[in-house]
Amino acid sequence: MAGALATTGLLLGAYLDFPRRPGASAALAVPEHAAAGSAAPDAAPPERPMSAYTTEFTPGEPRVRNIELAAQILDGHIVEPGTTFSFNDVVGPRTRSRGYVPAPAIMGSRLVKDVGGGICQVSTTLYNAVFRAGLDIRKARAHTMWMPEYPEGREAAVFYPGLDFTWKNDTDAPVRIQAAYTASSLTVSLWGERKYEVQSRTSERYGFKSYGTGEGRGQKCVPMTGRKGFKIDVWRTLSAGGREVRRERFHTEYRAQPRVKCL
């Protein structure tokens, strides 16, 4: 994956601005394309909780603004049975004209400032809610570098329009996405009819790679403390009626993160 990201030059958002009370309704206008696929106003949303996941961040950083915008669009979105959810299709492009701001984002083994940086905290929080709900993960790639905000080997990097996170609602009922945030955390909850029970296991880190040092210049430079690269495996077991239905392995190789000084 790391090689593919490097050759395509995709920016993988790593980070996150404004707090909102959990469960508060969206205050910003949602673009027309973002509402596509949502339930009609008179449609009754599912009421049973399937799963929830929370990630944290440092309050006040510019990237938090980008998290807020994406979370507002996701909040209340309905995924009908048998349909596939696309993060890029629902959230749309991350541009200044839509309110997104520059923030640290991952490019290869470095952090640089890019408009929409931090959007991946939203896709990763959603990924973990989908993972816990036992839904069918169709397309997901981890970041080239591991960030402490995310669980090792369980994340979904996105970059519009090429790098997407998709999953299918393989249940018999609609799935409603709820996204809520505070000054320092984001929580994504899924509501619907659970099809499988989920058990997961994560390996120890292995295959470590040492990091080097580097320098950067200009406004886009982001200082880095340095972190070893490593490999890790995650297994998810889906069961129904006490019997195992499917076991999945998710393998991730994280690059070493150099120690970077901005001149």
Tab-separated table of C-alpha atoms in Angstrom:
chain	number	residue	atom	x	y	z
A	1	MET	CA	0.000	0.000	0.000
A	2	ALA	CA	2.780	2.388	0.939
A	3	GLY	CA	4.321	2.007	-2.500
A	4	ALA	CA	1.037	2.567	-4.239
A	5	LEU	CA	0.409	5.763	-2.306
A	6	ALA	CA	3.893	7.046	-3.000
A	7	THR	CA	3.657	6.449	-6.759
A	8	THR	CA	0.219	7.951	-7.148
A	9	GLY	CA	1.104	10.930	-4.984
A	10	LEU	CA	-2.118	10.777	-3.031
A	11	LEU	CA	-2.365	12.848	0.099
A	12	LEU	CA	-3.768	10.880	2.985
A	13	GLY	CA	-5.375	13.237	5.521
A	14	ALA	CA	-4.106	12.648	9.026
A	15	TYR	CA	-5.639	15.270	11.223
A	16	LEU	CA	-8.511	17.653	12.453
A	17	ASP	CA	-11.525	22.462	14.373
A	18	PHE	CA	-14.805	23.308	16.052
A	19	PRO	CA	-16.475	21.311	18.832
A	20	ARG	CA	-20.078	20.200	18.762
A	21	ARG	CA	-22.154	18.558	21.455
A	22	PRO	CA	-22.739	14.835	20.939
A	23	GLY	CA	-25.968	14.281	19.043
A	24	ALA	CA	-26.320	17.906	17.983
A	25	SER	CA	-27.807	18.437	14.554
A	26	ALA	CA	-25.774	19.772	11.659
A	27	ALA	CA	-25.670	23.553	11.434
A	28	LEU	CA	-23.990	23.935	8.046
A	29	ALA	CA	-25.766	23.569	4.746
A	30	VAL	CA	-25.132	20.190	3.130
A	31	PRO	CA	-24.305	20.197	-0.602
A	32	GLU	CA	-26.872	18.549	-2.852
A	33	HIS	CA	-24.594	15.631	-3.775
A	34	ALA	CA	-23.943	14.881	-0.111
A	35	ALA	CA	-27.597	14.218	0.563
A	36	ALA	CA	-27.860	11.642	-2.216
A	37	GLY	CA	-28.835	8.247	-0.873
A	38	SER	CA	-30.202	9.642	2.371
A	39	ALA	CA	-33.611	8.591	3.548
A	40	ALA	CA	-36.649	10.680	2.752
A	41	PRO	CA	-37.782	12.969	5.596
A	42	ASP	CA	-40.801	10.762	6.370
A	43	ALA	CA	-38.786	7.505	6.418
A	44	ALA	CA	-38.539	5.933	9.888
A	45	PRO	CA	-34.862	5.484	10.870
A	46	PRO	CA	-33.661	2.238	12.472
A	47	GLU	CA	-33.705	2.360	16.246
A	48	ARG	CA	-31.447	-0.515	17.380
A	49	PRO	CA	-27.800	0.337	18.110
A	50	MET	CA	-25.328	-1.766	16.118
A	51	SER	CA	-21.990	-0.299	17.188
A	52	ALA	CA	-20.137	2.879	18.109
A	53	TYR	CA	-16.541	4.062	18.107
A	54	THR	CA	-14.758	7.144	19.452
A	55	THR	CA	-11.422	8.710	18.520
A	56	GLU	CA	-9.790	11.688	20.200
A	57	PHE	CA	-7.858	14.751	19.057
A	58	THR	CA	-6.293	17.915	20.454
A	59	PRO	CA	-8.804	20.780	20.733
A	60	GLY	CA	-8.271	23.934	18.699
A	61	GLU	CA	-6.124	22.522	15.899
A	62	PRO	CA	-7.140	23.570	12.335
A	63	ARG	CA	-7.802	19.952	11.361
A	64	VAL	CA	-10.696	19.804	13.823
A	65	ARG	CA	-12.629	22.146	11.538
A	66	ASN	CA	-12.301	19.624	8.722
A	67	ILE	CA	-13.588	16.867	10.998
A	68	GLU	CA	-16.606	18.953	11.887
A	69	LEU	CA	-17.560	19.576	8.264
A	70	ALA	CA	-17.343	15.916	7.264
A	71	ALA	CA	-19.136	14.732	10.406
A	72	GLN	CA	-22.025	17.098	9.755
A	73	ILE	CA	-22.511	15.627	6.292
A	74	LEU	CA	-22.360	12.024	7.552
A	75	ASP	CA	-24.719	12.590	10.473
A	76	GLY	CA	-28.119	11.075	9.681
A	77	HIS	CA	-27.093	9.445	6.404
A	78	ILE	CA	-29.009	6.240	5.625
A	79	VAL	CA	-27.470	3.261	3.818
A	80	GLU	CA	-30.215	1.064	2.409
A	81	PRO	CA	-29.993	-2.762	2.466
A	82	GLY	CA	-27.847	-4.169	-0.325
A	83	THR	CA	-26.257	-0.817	-1.210
A	84	THR	CA	-22.605	0.198	-0.926
A	85	PHE	CA	-21.540	3.303	0.967
A	86	SER	CA	-18.736	5.437	-0.517
A	87	PHE	CA	-17.081	7.961	1.793
A	88	ASN	CA	-15.930	10.138	-1.113
A	89	ASP	CA	-19.336	10.098	-2.803
A	90	VAL	CA	-21.152	11.101	0.378
A	91	VAL	CA	-18.683	13.615	1.841
A	92	GLY	CA	-17.557	15.019	-1.505
A	93	PRO	CA	-14.444	17.075	-2.361
A	94	ARG	CA	-12.498	18.766	0.391
A	95	THR	CA	-11.903	22.305	-0.895
A	96	ARG	CA	-11.599	25.837	0.487
A	97	SER	CA	-14.864	26.793	-1.201
A	98	ARG	CA	-16.648	24.169	0.899
A	99	GLY	CA	-15.098	25.442	4.127
A	100	TYR	CA	-12.127	23.100	4.534
A	101	VAL	CA	-8.836	24.522	5.806
A	102	PRO	CA	-5.155	23.537	5.535
A	103	ALA	CA	-3.981	21.052	8.162
A	104	PRO	CA	-1.312	18.322	8.439
A	105	ALA	CA	-1.815	15.454	6.004
A	106	ILE	CA	0.281	12.389	5.177
A	107	MET	CA	2.251	12.221	1.929
A	108	GLY	CA	4.364	9.092	1.795
A	109	SER	CA	6.479	9.150	4.937
A	110	ARG	CA	6.086	12.868	5.647
A	111	LEU	CA	3.455	15.228	6.993
A	112	VAL	CA	2.597	18.306	4.917
A	113	LYS	CA	-0.107	20.938	5.225
A	114	ASP	CA	-2.970	20.398	2.790
A	115	VAL	CA	-6.564	21.624	2.506
A	116	GLY	CA	-8.800	19.072	4.180
A	117	GLY	CA	-6.053	17.507	6.284
A	118	GLY	CA	-7.533	15.471	9.118
A	119	ILE	CA	-10.524	14.169	7.189
A	120	CYS	CA	-9.207	10.652	7.723
A	121	GLN	CA	-10.083	10.816	11.404
A	122	VAL	CA	-13.713	10.781	10.273
A	123	SER	CA	-13.275	7.904	7.817
A	124	THR	CA	-11.255	5.919	10.375
A	125	THR	CA	-13.793	6.424	13.161
A	126	LEU	CA	-16.520	5.288	10.765
A	127	TYR	CA	-14.363	2.327	9.704
A	128	ASN	CA	-14.122	1.089	13.283
A	129	ALA	CA	-17.872	1.415	13.810
A	130	VAL	CA	-18.409	-0.605	10.606
A	131	PHE	CA	-15.774	-3.129	11.742
A	132	ARG	CA	-17.526	-3.619	15.088
A	133	ALA	CA	-20.961	-3.849	13.459
A	134	GLY	CA	-19.824	-6.787	11.318
A	135	LEU	CA	-20.693	-5.030	8.077
A	136	ASP	CA	-19.007	-5.926	4.785
A	137	ILE	CA	-15.848	-3.826	4.333
A	138	ARG	CA	-15.286	-3.592	0.577
A	139	LYS	CA	-12.424	-1.135	0.111
A	140	ALA	CA	-10.123	0.299	2.805
A	141	ARG	CA	-6.441	1.150	3.010
A	142	ALA	CA	-4.486	2.122	6.083
A	143	HIS	CA	-2.272	5.192	6.142
A	144	THR	CA	1.360	4.842	5.143
A	145	MET	CA	2.277	5.949	8.676
A	146	TRP	CA	0.614	5.074	11.977
A	147	MET	CA	-0.818	7.898	14.081
A	148	PRO	CA	-1.673	7.477	17.794
A	149	GLU	CA	-5.234	8.691	17.206
A	150	TYR	CA	-6.037	5.444	15.390
A	151	PRO	CA	-6.002	1.787	16.469
A	152	GLU	CA	-3.141	-0.102	14.837
A	153	GLY	CA	-4.199	-1.839	11.630
A	154	ARG	CA	-7.803	-0.608	11.837
A	155	GLU	CA	-8.098	2.572	9.827
A	156	ALA	CA	-9.247	3.922	6.484
A	157	ALA	CA	-7.255	6.596	4.669
A	158	VAL	CA	-9.148	8.660	2.088
A	159	PHE	CA	-8.201	11.228	-0.527
A	160	TYR	CA	-10.703	12.676	-2.981
A	161	PRO	CA	-11.419	11.336	-5.541
A	162	GLY	CA	-9.071	8.377	-5.923
A	163	LEU	CA	-8.607	6.828	-2.495
A	164	ASP	CA	-11.957	5.806	-1.003
A	165	PHE	CA	-13.445	3.856	1.902
A	166	THR	CA	-16.457	1.745	0.942
A	167	TRP	CA	-18.616	-0.790	2.762
A	168	LYS	CA	-21.802	-2.643	1.943
A	169	ASN	CA	-24.934	-2.889	4.032
A	170	ASP	CA	-25.312	-6.653	3.829
A	171	THR	CA	-28.144	-6.730	6.375
A	172	ASP	CA	-31.890	-6.733	5.706
A	173	ALA	CA	-32.537	-3.308	7.233
A	174	PRO	CA	-31.330	0.266	6.653
A	175	VAL	CA	-28.245	1.434	8.540
A	176	ARG	CA	-28.276	4.974	9.911
A	177	ILE	CA	-24.999	6.811	10.594
A	178	GLN	CA	-24.816	9.123	13.589
A	179	ALA	CA	-21.756	11.383	13.926
A	180	ALA	CA	-21.269	13.568	17.010
A	181	TYR	CA	-18.272	15.410	18.435
A	182	THR	CA	-17.007	17.373	21.394
A	183	ALA	CA	-14.042	19.717	21.698
A	184	SER	CA	-11.689	16.727	21.815
A	185	SER	CA	-13.427	13.650	20.385
A	186	LEU	CA	-15.475	12.241	17.527
A	187	THR	CA	-17.999	9.423	17.928
A	188	VAL	CA	-19.646	7.533	15.078
A	189	SER	CA	-22.591	5.263	15.892
A	190	LEU	CA	-24.462	2.900	13.585
A	191	TRP	CA	-28.135	2.027	13.993
A	192	GLY	CA	-29.838	-0.911	12.289
A	193	GLU	CA	-30.238	-4.684	12.520
A	194	ARG	CA	-27.044	-6.560	13.369
A	195	LYS	CA	-26.446	-9.660	11.236
A	196	TYR	CA	-23.276	-11.042	12.831
A	197	GLU	CA	-21.562	-11.134	16.174
A	198	VAL	CA	-17.982	-9.880	15.992
A	199	GLN	CA	-14.780	-10.965	17.673
A	200	SER	CA	-11.402	-9.455	16.840
A	201	ARG	CA	-7.755	-9.977	17.669
A	202	THR	CA	-4.663	-7.842	16.986
A	203	SER	CA	-1.133	-9.211	16.751
A	204	GLU	CA	1.924	-7.733	18.382
A	205	ARG	CA	3.951	-5.323	16.277
A	206	TYR	CA	6.697	-6.968	14.241
A	207	GLY	CA	9.080	-6.261	11.353
A	208	PHE	CA	10.298	-2.995	12.833
A	209	LYS	CA	12.105	-0.442	10.654
A	210	SER	CA	14.247	2.337	12.069
A	211	TYR	CA	13.690	5.966	11.136
A	212	GLY	CA	16.047	8.640	9.826
A	213	THR	CA	16.196	12.418	9.963
A	214	GLY	CA	15.310	15.136	7.513
A	215	GLU	CA	14.711	18.840	7.008
A	216	GLY	CA	11.952	20.838	5.387
A	217	ARG	CA	11.290	24.381	4.257
A	218	GLY	CA	8.281	26.514	3.531
A	219	GLN	CA	4.810	26.910	5.000
A	220	LYS	CA	3.819	23.324	4.203
A	221	CYS	CA	6.547	21.809	6.369
A	222	VAL	CA	5.373	19.974	9.498
A	223	PRO	CA	7.954	19.039	12.170
A	224	MET	CA	8.039	15.354	13.150
A	225	THR	CA	9.578	13.605	16.158
A	226	GLY	CA	10.334	10.311	14.385
A	227	ARG	CA	8.734	6.885	14.864
A	228	LYS	CA	9.714	3.340	13.883
A	229	GLY	CA	7.845	1.559	11.121
A	230	PHE	CA	6.254	-1.827	11.802
A	231	LYS	CA	3.868	-4.514	10.577
A	232	ILE	CA	0.697	-5.685	12.271
A	233	ASP	CA	-2.211	-8.060	11.642
A	234	VAL	CA	-5.838	-7.802	12.704
A	235	TRP	CA	-8.336	-10.666	12.530
A	236	ARG	CA	-12.117	-10.271	12.546
A	237	THR	CA	-14.371	-13.285	13.097
A	238	LEU	CA	-18.049	-13.071	12.144
A	239	SER	CA	-20.492	-15.505	13.747
A	240	ALA	CA	-24.240	-16.148	13.522
A	241	GLY	CA	-26.248	-18.463	15.752
A	242	GLY	CA	-23.112	-19.525	17.574
A	243	ARG	CA	-21.367	-20.676	14.384
A	244	GLU	CA	-18.434	-19.035	12.651
A	245	VAL	CA	-19.398	-17.629	9.253
A	246	ARG	CA	-16.230	-15.884	8.131
A	247	ARG	CA	-12.769	-14.993	9.400
A	248	GLU	CA	-10.910	-12.049	7.886
A	249	ARG	CA	-7.280	-10.949	8.152
A	250	PHE	CA	-6.227	-7.322	7.708
A	251	HIS	CA	-2.473	-6.906	7.199
A	252	THR	CA	-0.834	-3.476	7.494
A	253	GLU	CA	2.735	-2.291	6.968
A	254	TYR	CA	3.502	1.148	8.367
A	255	ARG	CA	6.465	3.166	7.151
A	256	ALA	CA	9.036	4.634	9.518
A	257	GLN	CA	8.429	8.305	10.243
A	258	PRO	CA	11.574	10.447	10.016
A	259	ARG	CA	12.528	13.091	12.546
A	260	VAL	CA	11.915	16.310	10.606
A	261	LYS	CA	13.123	19.802	11.410
A	262	CYS	CA	11.485	22.746	9.630
A	263	LEU	CA	13.970	25.472	8.654
